[in-house]
CSV table of C-alpha atoms in Angstrom, one decimal:
chain,number,residue,atom,x,y,z
U,1,MET,CA,100.3,-77.9,-1.3
U,2,LEU,CA,97.5,-80.4,-2.1
U,3,GLY,CA,97.3,-81.5,1.5
U,4,GLY,CA,97.2,-77.9,2.7
U,5,ALA,CA,94.3,-77.1,0.3
U,6,LEU,CA,92.3,-80.1,1.4
U,7,ALA,CA,92.9,-79.2,5.0
U,8,ALA,CA,91.5,-75.7,4.3
U,9,SER,CA,88.3,-76.9,2.5
U,10,PRO,CA,86.2,-77.2,5.7
U,11,ALA,CA,86.9,-73.5,6.5
U,12,TRP,CA,85.3,-72.6,3.1
U,13,ALA,CA,82.1,-74.3,4.1
U,14,GLN,CA,81.8,-72.5,7.4
U,15,PRO,CA,78.8,-70.2,7.9
U,16,THR,CA,79.1,-66.5,7.5
U,17,GLY,CA,80.7,-64.6,10.3
U,18,THR,CA,82.8,-67.7,11.5
U,19,ALA,CA,86.5,-67.0,11.9
U,20,LEU,CA,88.8,-69.1,9.7
U,21,PRO,CA,91.3,-71.3,11.6
U,22,GLN,CA,94.9,-70.1,11.7
U,23,SER,CA,97.9,-72.4,12.2
U,24,SER,CA,101.2,-71.1,13.3
U,25,ASN,CA,102.9,-74.1,11.7
U,26,ALA,CA,101.2,-73.7,8.3
U,27,SER,CA,103.3,-73.2,5.2
U,28,PRO,CA,103.4,-69.8,3.5
U,29,GLU,CA,101.3,-71.2,0.6
U,30,LEU,CA,98.6,-72.2,3.0
U,31,LYS,CA,98.6,-68.8,4.7
U,32,GLN,CA,98.2,-67.1,1.3
U,33,ALA,CA,95.2,-69.4,0.5
U,34,LEU,CA,93.5,-68.7,3.8
U,35,SER,CA,94.0,-64.9,3.3
U,36,LEU,CA,92.4,-65.1,-0.1
U,37,ILE,CA,89.5,-67.1,1.3
U,38,ALA,CA,89.0,-64.5,4.1
U,39,ARG,CA,88.8,-61.7,1.6
U,40,GLN,CA,86.3,-63.5,-0.6
U,41,GLN,CA,84.2,-64.2,2.6
U,42,GLN,CA,84.2,-60.5,3.4
U,43,GLN,CA,83.0,-59.7,-0.1
U,44,LEU,CA,80.2,-62.3,0.2
U,45,GLU,CA,79.1,-60.8,3.5
U,46,ALA,CA,79.0,-57.3,1.9
U,47,GLN,CA,77.0,-58.5,-1.0
U,48,GLU,CA,74.5,-60.3,1.3
U,49,ALA,CA,74.0,-57.1,3.3
U,50,ARG,CA,73.4,-55.2,0.1
U,51,ILE,CA,70.8,-57.8,-1.0
U,52,ARG,CA,69.0,-57.5,2.4
U,53,ALA,CA,68.9,-53.7,2.0
U,54,LEU,CA,67.4,-54.0,-1.5
U,55,GLU,CA,64.8,-56.4,-0.2
U,56,GLN,CA,63.7,-54.0,2.5
U,57,ARG,CA,63.6,-51.1,0.0
U,58,LEU,CA,61.5,-53.1,-2.4
U,59,ALA,CA,59.1,-54.2,0.4
U,60,MET,CA,58.7,-50.5,1.4
U,61,ASP,CA,57.9,-49.4,-2.2
U,62,ALA,CA,55.5,-52.3,-2.8
U,63,GLN,CA,53.3,-52.1,0.3
U,64,PRO,CA,51.5,-49.3,2.2
U,65,SER,CA,53.1,-47.3,4.9
U,66,GLY,CA,53.6,-49.4,8.1
U,67,ALA,CA,53.4,-52.8,6.4
U,68,THR,CA,56.4,-55.1,6.0
U,69,ALA,CA,56.6,-57.9,3.5
U,70,ALA,CA,59.2,-60.6,3.2
U,71,PRO,CA,60.8,-61.2,-0.2
U,72,SER,CA,59.2,-63.8,-2.3
U,73,ALA,CA,61.1,-67.0,-2.9
U,74,ALA,CA,59.7,-67.2,-6.5
U,75,ASN,CA,61.0,-63.7,-7.3
U,76,PRO,CA,64.3,-63.2,-5.6
U,77,PRO,CA,65.8,-59.7,-5.8
U,78,GLN,CA,68.3,-59.2,-8.6
U,79,THR,CA,71.6,-57.3,-8.3
U,80,VAL,CA,73.2,-55.3,-11.0
U,81,GLN,CA,76.8,-55.2,-9.7
U,82,SER,CA,79.0,-58.2,-9.5
U,83,ALA,CA,80.3,-59.5,-6.2
U,84,SER,CA,83.8,-58.2,-6.8
U,85,ASN,CA,82.4,-54.7,-7.4
U,86,ALA,CA,79.7,-54.6,-4.8
U,87,VAL,CA,79.8,-51.7,-2.3
U,88,PRO,CA,78.3,-52.3,1.1
U,89,PRO,CA,75.5,-49.8,2.1
U,90,PRO,CA,76.0,-47.4,4.9
U,91,ARG,CA,75.4,-49.0,8.3
U,92,ALA,CA,74.0,-47.7,11.5
U,93,PRO,CA,76.0,-48.0,14.7
U,94,ASN,CA,74.1,-51.1,15.6
U,95,GLY,CA,75.2,-52.7,12.3
U,96,ALA,CA,71.8,-52.5,10.5
U,97,PRO,CA,71.7,-51.0,7.0
U,98,GLN,CA,70.6,-47.3,7.0
U,99,ALA,CA,67.6,-46.2,4.9
U,100,PRO,CA,68.4,-44.0,2.0
U,101,ALA,CA,68.4,-40.3,2.9
U,102,GLY,CA,66.9,-39.0,-0.4
U,103,PRO,CA,63.3,-39.4,-1.6
U,104,VAL,CA,62.3,-42.5,-3.5
U,105,GLY,CA,60.0,-42.2,-6.6
U,106,GLU,CA,58.1,-39.1,-7.7
U,107,ALA,CA,57.7,-36.2,-5.2
U,108,PRO,CA,54.1,-35.5,-3.9
U,109,PRO,CA,52.3,-32.5,-5.3
U,110,ASP,CA,52.9,-29.2,-3.5
U,111,ILE,CA,49.8,-28.7,-1.4
U,112,ASP,CA,50.7,-25.1,-0.6
U,113,ARG,CA,50.2,-23.9,-4.1
U,114,PRO,CA,46.8,-23.4,-5.8
U,115,PRO,CA,45.9,-25.3,-9.0
U,116,GLU,CA,45.7,-23.6,-12.4
U,117,VAL,CA,42.3,-22.0,-13.4
U,118,ALA,CA,42.3,-21.1,-17.1
U,119,VAL,CA,39.3,-18.9,-17.2
U,120,LEU,CA,40.6,-16.5,-14.6
U,121,GLY,CA,43.7,-15.6,-16.7
U,122,GLU,CA,46.7,-14.4,-14.7
U,123,GLN,CA,44.6,-14.0,-11.5
U,124,GLY,CA,44.0,-17.8,-11.6
U,125,SER,CA,47.5,-18.9,-12.2
U,126,VAL,CA,50.0,-20.3,-9.7
U,127,VAL,CA,52.0,-17.6,-7.8
U,128,THR,CA,55.6,-17.7,-9.1
U,129,ARG,CA,58.1,-19.2,-6.7
U,130,ARG,CA,60.8,-17.1,-5.2
U,131,GLY,CA,63.5,-16.4,-7.8
U,132,GLN,CA,61.6,-18.0,-10.6
U,133,LEU,CA,61.1,-16.1,-13.9
U,134,THR,CA,58.2,-17.0,-16.1
U,135,ALA,CA,57.5,-15.7,-19.6
U,136,GLU,CA,54.0,-15.7,-21.1
U,137,LEU,CA,52.7,-15.4,-24.6
U,138,GLN,CA,49.0,-14.5,-25.1
U,139,LEU,CA,46.8,-14.3,-28.2
U,140,ASP,CA,43.4,-12.6,-27.7
U,141,TYR,CA,40.5,-12.2,-30.2
U,142,ALA,CA,37.3,-10.3,-29.4
U,143,ARG,CA,34.3,-9.8,-31.6
U,144,ALA,CA,31.4,-7.4,-31.0
U,145,ASP,CA,28.5,-7.2,-33.5
U,146,ARG,CA,25.4,-5.0,-32.8
U,147,ASN,CA,22.5,-4.2,-35.0
U,148,ARG,CA,19.8,-1.7,-33.9
U,149,ALA,CA,16.7,-0.2,-35.6
U,150,LEU,CA,16.2,3.5,-34.9
U,151,PHE,CA,13.1,5.5,-35.6
U,152,ARG,CA,13.2,9.3,-36.3
U,153,GLY,CA,9.7,10.8,-36.6
U,154,ILE,CA,6.3,11.1,-34.9
U,155,GLU,CA,4.1,8.4,-33.4
U,156,VAL,CA,0.5,9.4,-34.2
U,157,VAL,CA,-1.2,6.5,-32.5
U,158,GLU,CA,0.0,3.1,-31.4
U,159,SER,CA,1.7,1.3,-34.4
U,160,VAL,CA,1.2,4.3,-36.6
U,161,LEU,CA,4.6,5.9,-37.2
U,162,VAL,CA,5.4,8.8,-39.5
U,163,GLY,CA,9.1,9.3,-40.1
U,164,VAL,CA,12.3,7.4,-41.1
U,165,PHE,CA,13.6,4.0,-39.9
U,166,ASP,CA,17.4,3.8,-39.7
U,167,ILE,CA,19.5,0.7,-39.3
U,168,ASN,CA,22.6,1.2,-37.2
U,169,GLU,CA,25.0,-1.7,-37.7
U,170,SER,CA,28.4,-1.7,-35.9
U,171,ARG,CA,31.1,-4.4,-35.9
U,172,GLN,CA,34.4,-4.5,-34.0
U,173,ASP,CA,37.2,-7.0,-34.3
U,174,VAL,CA,40.2,-6.8,-32.0
U,175,LEU,CA,43.2,-9.1,-32.2
U,176,THR,CA,45.8,-8.7,-29.5
U,177,ALA,CA,49.2,-10.4,-29.2
U,178,SER,CA,51.0,-9.8,-25.9
U,179,ALA,CA,54.2,-10.8,-24.1
U,180,GLY,CA,54.6,-10.8,-20.4
U,181,LEU,CA,57.0,-11.6,-17.6
U,182,ARG,CA,56.3,-12.7,-14.0
U,183,TYR,CA,59.0,-12.9,-11.3
U,184,GLY,CA,58.8,-14.4,-7.8
U,185,LEU,CA,59.9,-11.7,-5.6
U,186,LEU,CA,59.3,-13.6,-2.3
U,187,GLY,CA,58.0,-17.0,-1.5
U,188,ASN,CA,54.4,-15.8,-1.9
U,189,VAL,CA,54.8,-12.4,-3.7
U,190,GLU,CA,54.9,-12.0,-7.5
U,191,ILE,CA,55.3,-9.0,-9.7
U,192,GLY,CA,54.7,-8.9,-13.5
U,193,ALA,CA,54.3,-6.8,-16.6
U,194,ARG,CA,52.5,-7.4,-19.9
U,195,LEU,CA,52.8,-5.3,-23.1
U,196,PRO,CA,50.2,-6.0,-25.9
U,197,PHE,CA,50.3,-5.3,-29.6
U,198,VAL,CA,46.8,-4.5,-30.9
U,199,TYR,CA,45.1,-4.7,-34.3
U,200,ARG,CA,41.6,-3.3,-34.3
U,201,ASN,CA,39.0,-2.9,-37.1
U,202,ASP,CA,35.8,-1.0,-36.5
U,203,LYS,CA,32.9,-0.7,-39.0
U,204,SER,CA,29.8,1.3,-38.5
U,205,VAL,CA,26.9,1.8,-41.0
U,206,LEU,CA,23.9,4.0,-40.5
U,207,ALA,CA,21.4,3.7,-43.3
U,208,PRO,CA,17.6,4.2,-43.7
U,209,ILE,CA,15.3,1.3,-44.6
U,210,GLN,CA,14.5,1.4,-48.3
U,211,GLY,CA,11.2,3.2,-49.0
U,212,THR,CA,11.1,5.3,-45.9
U,213,THR,CA,12.8,8.3,-47.5
U,214,GLY,CA,13.0,9.6,-51.0
U,215,ASP,CA,16.8,9.4,-51.3
U,216,PRO,CA,18.2,6.6,-49.1
U,217,ASP,CA,21.7,6.8,-50.5
U,218,ALA,CA,22.1,10.4,-49.4
U,219,ALA,CA,21.4,9.5,-45.8
U,220,THR,CA,23.7,6.5,-45.7
U,221,ILE,CA,26.8,6.9,-43.5
U,222,ASP,CA,29.5,4.2,-43.8
U,223,SER,CA,32.5,4.7,-41.6
U,224,SER,CA,35.2,2.0,-41.3
U,225,THR,CA,38.5,2.5,-39.5
U,226,SER,CA,41.4,0.3,-38.4
U,227,GLY,CA,44.4,0.8,-36.3
U,228,ARG,CA,47.4,-1.1,-35.1
U,229,GLY,CA,50.2,-0.5,-32.6
U,230,ILE,CA,51.2,-0.9,-29.0
U,231,GLY,CA,48.4,-1.2,-26.5
U,232,ASP,CA,48.2,-0.2,-22.8
U,233,LEU,CA,50.9,-1.6,-20.5
U,234,GLU,CA,49.7,-3.7,-17.6
U,235,LEU,CA,51.7,-3.9,-14.3
U,236,SER,CA,50.6,-6.4,-11.7
U,237,ALA,CA,51.4,-7.6,-8.2
U,238,ARG,CA,50.0,-10.8,-6.5
U,239,TYR,CA,50.3,-12.0,-3.0
U,240,GLN,CA,49.2,-15.4,-1.7
U,241,LEU,CA,47.4,-14.8,1.6
U,242,SER,CA,46.7,-18.3,2.7
U,243,SER,CA,47.0,-22.0,1.7
U,244,ALA,CA,44.1,-24.5,1.5
U,245,ARG,CA,44.4,-26.0,5.0
U,246,GLY,CA,41.7,-26.9,7.4
U,247,GLY,CA,39.0,-26.6,4.7
U,248,TRP,CA,39.9,-23.0,3.8
U,249,PRO,CA,40.5,-21.9,0.2
U,250,PHE,CA,43.7,-20.4,-1.3
U,251,LEU,CA,43.3,-16.7,-1.1
U,252,ILE,CA,45.3,-14.5,-3.6
U,253,GLY,CA,45.3,-10.7,-3.5
U,254,ASN,CA,45.8,-9.1,-6.9
U,255,LEU,CA,46.7,-5.5,-7.9
U,256,GLN,CA,46.7,-4.4,-11.5
U,257,VAL,CA,47.7,-1.0,-12.9
U,258,VAL,CA,46.9,0.0,-16.5
U,259,VAL,CA,49.3,2.5,-18.0
U,260,PRO,CA,47.9,4.4,-21.1
U,261,THR,CA,50.8,3.6,-23.5
U,262,GLY,CA,48.4,2.9,-26.4
U,263,THR,CA,46.8,5.4,-28.8
U,264,ASP,CA,44.5,7.8,-26.9
U,265,PRO,CA,41.0,7.8,-28.6
U,266,PHE,CA,40.7,11.5,-27.8
U,267,ASP,CA,44.0,12.4,-29.5
U,268,ILE,CA,43.5,10.8,-32.9
U,269,SER,CA,42.6,12.9,-35.9
U,270,ARG,CA,38.9,13.3,-36.9
U,271,ASP,CA,37.1,14.5,-40.0
U,272,THR,CA,34.6,17.5,-40.2
U,273,LEU,CA,31.8,15.3,-38.9
U,274,GLY,CA,33.8,14.2,-35.8
U,275,ARG,CA,34.5,10.7,-37.0
U,276,ALA,CA,37.8,9.1,-36.2
U,277,THR,CA,40.1,8.5,-39.1
U,278,ARG,CA,41.7,5.5,-37.4
U,279,ALA,CA,41.0,3.2,-34.5
U,280,ALA,CA,42.6,3.7,-31.1
U,281,THR,CA,44.7,0.9,-29.6
U,282,GLY,CA,44.5,2.1,-26.0
U,283,SER,CA,41.9,3.5,-23.5
U,284,GLY,CA,43.7,6.7,-22.8
U,285,PHE,CA,43.2,6.6,-19.1
U,286,TRP,CA,45.0,5.3,-16.0
U,287,GLY,CA,43.3,2.5,-14.2
U,288,VAL,CA,43.9,0.5,-10.9
U,289,THR,CA,42.1,-2.8,-10.1
U,290,PRO,CA,42.5,-4.4,-6.7
U,291,SER,CA,40.9,-7.9,-6.5
U,292,LEU,CA,40.7,-11.0,-4.4
U,293,THR,CA,40.7,-14.6,-5.8
U,294,ALA,CA,39.6,-17.7,-3.8
U,295,ILE,CA,40.4,-21.2,-5.0
U,296,LEU,CA,39.1,-24.2,-3.1
U,297,PRO,CA,40.3,-27.6,-4.1
U,298,SER,CA,37.8,-30.4,-3.6
U,299,ASP,CA,39.3,-33.4,-5.4
U,300,PRO,CA,38.7,-33.9,-8.3
U,301,ALA,CA,36.9,-30.5,-8.6
U,302,VAL,CA,38.1,-27.0,-7.8
U,303,LEU,CA,35.7,-24.2,-6.8
U,304,PHE,CA,36.9,-20.6,-7.6
U,305,GLY,CA,35.6,-17.1,-7.3
U,306,SER,CA,36.9,-13.5,-7.5
U,307,ILE,CA,35.8,-10.0,-6.7
U,308,GLY,CA,37.4,-6.8,-7.8
U,309,TYR,CA,36.9,-3.0,-8.2
U,310,THR,CA,38.3,-0.9,-11.0
U,311,ARG,CA,39.1,2.7,-10.4
U,312,ASN,CA,39.5,4.8,-13.6
U,313,PHE,CA,41.1,8.3,-13.5
U,314,GLY,CA,39.8,11.0,-15.8
U,315,HIS,CA,41.7,13.9,-17.4
U,316,GLY,CA,41.1,16.9,-19.5
U,317,VAL,CA,40.8,16.5,-23.3
U,318,ASP,CA,40.1,18.8,-26.3
U,319,THR,CA,38.1,16.9,-28.8
U,320,VAL,CA,35.5,18.4,-31.2
U,321,ILE,CA,32.6,16.1,-32.2
U,322,PRO,CA,30.1,18.5,-33.7
U,323,PRO,CA,28.1,20.2,-32.4
U,324,VAL,CA,30.0,20.0,-29.1
U,325,ARG,CA,33.6,20.3,-27.8
U,326,ILE,CA,34.5,17.7,-25.1
U,327,THR,CA,36.8,19.2,-22.4
U,328,TYR,CA,36.9,16.5,-19.7
U,329,VAL,CA,36.2,12.7,-19.5
U,330,LYS,CA,36.0,10.5,-16.5
U,331,PRO,CA,35.4,6.8,-17.4
U,332,GLY,CA,33.1,5.0,-14.9
U,333,ASP,CA,34.4,2.7,-12.3
U,334,ALA,CA,33.4,-0.9,-12.3
U,335,ILE,CA,32.6,-3.8,-9.9
U,336,SER,CA,33.3,-7.3,-11.2
U,337,VAL,CA,32.6,-10.7,-9.8
U,338,SER,CA,33.2,-14.2,-11.2
U,339,MET,CA,32.7,-17.8,-10.0
U,340,GLY,CA,32.8,-21.3,-11.3
U,341,ILE,CA,34.1,-24.8,-11.0
U,342,GLY,CA,37.0,-26.7,-12.5
U,343,VAL,CA,37.3,-30.5,-12.9
U,344,SER,CA,40.5,-32.4,-13.3
U,345,LEU,CA,40.4,-35.0,-16.0
U,346,ASN,CA,43.9,-36.4,-15.2
U,347,GLN,CA,47.2,-35.1,-13.9
U,348,ARG,CA,47.7,-32.9,-16.9
U,349,THR,CA,44.3,-31.8,-18.1
U,350,SER,CA,41.4,-29.9,-16.5
U,351,PHE,CA,38.5,-27.8,-17.7
U,352,ASN,CA,36.6,-24.9,-16.1
U,353,LEU,CA,33.1,-23.6,-16.3
U,354,GLY,CA,32.0,-20.2,-14.9
U,355,TYR,CA,30.2,-16.9,-15.1
U,356,ALA,CA,31.6,-13.4,-14.8
U,357,HIS,CA,29.6,-10.1,-14.4
U,358,SER,CA,30.8,-6.5,-14.4
U,359,TRP,CA,28.8,-3.5,-13.4
U,360,SER,CA,30.3,-0.5,-15.1
U,361,PHE,CA,29.1,2.9,-13.9
U,362,GLY,CA,28.4,5.6,-16.5
U,363,THR,CA,31.1,7.7,-18.0
U,364,ARG,CA,31.0,11.4,-17.1
U,365,THR,CA,31.9,14.1,-19.7
U,366,THR,CA,32.1,17.8,-19.6
U,367,GLN,CA,31.2,19.5,-22.9
U,368,ARG,CA,30.1,22.8,-24.4
U,369,LEU,CA,28.4,23.8,-27.6
U,370,LEU,CA,30.5,25.1,-30.5
U,371,MET,CA,27.8,27.7,-30.9
U,372,PRO,CA,26.3,28.5,-27.5
U,373,THR,CA,22.6,29.3,-27.2
U,374,MET,CA,20.6,30.9,-24.5
U,375,ASP,CA,19.5,27.5,-23.2
U,376,TRP,CA,23.0,26.0,-23.2
U,377,GLY,CA,25.7,28.6,-22.7
U,378,ASP,CA,27.8,27.1,-19.9
U,379,PRO,CA,29.6,23.8,-20.0
U,380,GLN,CA,27.4,20.9,-19.1
U,381,VAL,CA,28.2,17.6,-17.4
U,382,GLN,CA,26.6,14.5,-18.8
U,383,THR,CA,26.7,11.0,-17.5
U,384,ALA,CA,26.2,8.0,-19.8
U,385,ARG,CA,24.1,5.0,-18.7
U,386,ASP,CA,25.5,2.1,-16.7
U,387,LEU,CA,26.6,-1.0,-18.5
U,388,GLN,CA,25.8,-4.6,-17.4
U,389,ILE,CA,28.4,-6.9,-18.8
U,390,GLY,CA,27.8,-10.6,-18.3
U,391,ARG,CA,29.9,-13.4,-19.7
U,392,LEU,CA,29.7,-17.2,-19.8
U,393,LEU,CA,33.2,-18.8,-19.3
U,394,PHE,CA,34.7,-22.0,-20.6
U,395,GLY,CA,38.4,-23.0,-20.3
U,396,VAL,CA,40.8,-25.8,-20.7
U,397,SER,CA,44.3,-26.2,-19.1
U,398,TYR,CA,46.9,-28.7,-20.2
U,399,ARG,CA,50.3,-29.1,-18.7
U,400,ALA,CA,52.5,-30.0,-21.7
U,401,THR,CA,55.8,-30.2,-19.7
U,402,ASP,CA,57.1,-29.3,-16.3
U,403,ARG,CA,57.9,-25.9,-17.7
U,404,THR,CA,55.0,-25.2,-20.1
U,405,THR,CA,51.3,-25.0,-19.7
U,406,LEU,CA,48.6,-24.3,-22.3
U,407,ASN,CA,45.5,-22.4,-21.2
U,408,TRP,CA,42.6,-21.7,-23.6
U,409,SER,CA,39.5,-19.9,-22.5
U,410,VAL,CA,36.3,-18.7,-24.3
U,411,GLU,CA,33.9,-16.0,-23.2
U,412,VAL,CA,30.4,-15.6,-24.6
U,413,GLY,CA,28.4,-12.5,-24.0
U,414,ALA,CA,25.3,-13.1,-21.9
U,415,THR,CA,24.0,-9.5,-21.8
U,416,GLU,CA,23.4,-6.8,-24.4
U,417,ASP,CA,26.4,-4.7,-23.4
U,418,ALA,CA,28.9,-7.6,-23.4
U,419,THR,CA,31.2,-8.5,-26.2
U,420,ASP,CA,29.7,-11.3,-28.3
U,421,LEU,CA,32.8,-13.5,-28.3
U,422,ARG,CA,36.3,-13.5,-26.8
U,423,THR,CA,38.8,-16.2,-26.9
U,424,VAL,CA,42.3,-16.2,-25.2
U,425,LEU,CA,45.2,-18.6,-25.5
U,426,ARG,CA,47.9,-18.2,-22.8
U,427,ILE,CA,51.2,-20.1,-22.9
U,428,PRO,CA,53.3,-19.5,-19.8
U,429,PHE,CA,56.7,-21.2,-19.7
U,430,VAL,CA,59.4,-21.2,-17.0
U,431,LEU,CA,62.7,-19.5,-18.0
U,432,SER,CA,64.5,-20.1,-14.7
U,433,ARG,CA,63.4,-22.1,-11.7
U,434,GLY,CA,63.4,-20.5,-8.3
U,435,ARG,CA,64.1,-21.8,-4.8
């Protein structure tokens, strides 16, 4: 036994890949020892192949594409499994280890999808992937405060007025909480719906300036109303027309339909003076808005812009606001444009600056006097003045998780007709991932 083991010791020291000597006259104990040594040698060869594969993988991760680095002698690669449990990597037909089939490390960003733009709302969000369902919560607060001085009287000469000065003060606060769903119908087509719950408080005061009339309290009119309830349902469809390749921007076509599910302002009850007894939560009219959004990434900035046209549909009403009865209302259409820039602070946070402007054409109404006169006997059509609504935009977007993003935006009125302040917090989160 001892002599056989000593005779086998030179075979242990042979280099890898050398066949062990076999003797036909060897004893059974010697054959068993040689078989054990052969199995251990195979395990060592498998472990060595695994180490070489790990060295190549580490070299590929540590250096740029196309560069090859040899492992450092001071930092030899470490293995986790023991030699007895080592599993050889898959080998190509020529005997070299194959590269892993799956991706290594974090996947690169999807260059075919536009980045998030907080100030554009849903129009600036990423188009939902096919089969993906995204829910969105939104909180919206708007404030409008207007003070005007009115003069009722006669101007004798310049700066000499005989009559009464009135102060017309109106304030409006609207708080909206809404829930929405977006679903990826195709790879670049998305449909969605949003239903808001609205709380609105309107306050209007018309009072003469003290000293301009004998009984100022008699002329003071203070009307305050509030209302709450379901607002107008919004249905939307979005289609990504192109990707940002070859210097072209992302182009996204949008279509939004407003369904008058909220309280109609012409259907609410009014007092004898024609003042509403509660505030409406809806517009009362159907509206369709096609628009086009362009987003051009220019790392680390993003340029964006949009243009749209809103078509409002009028309908017949029967509302008495003395001294007239309103029989038909057609809200004016509107043209809207916006543009701005977004800057990425890091992989999760970005902020946006921009400007938006809407030109709303005058509302057309058909009305007749409650007590017709010779000068005004037939119904007359009147058109209100156009409105110029300009807003300064600021927004911040933060990707909290892979499924949730926080988008906060602020709008500040830049023209007289615009709302003084509006702030929106949108929180979309993915319910189910698509393909």
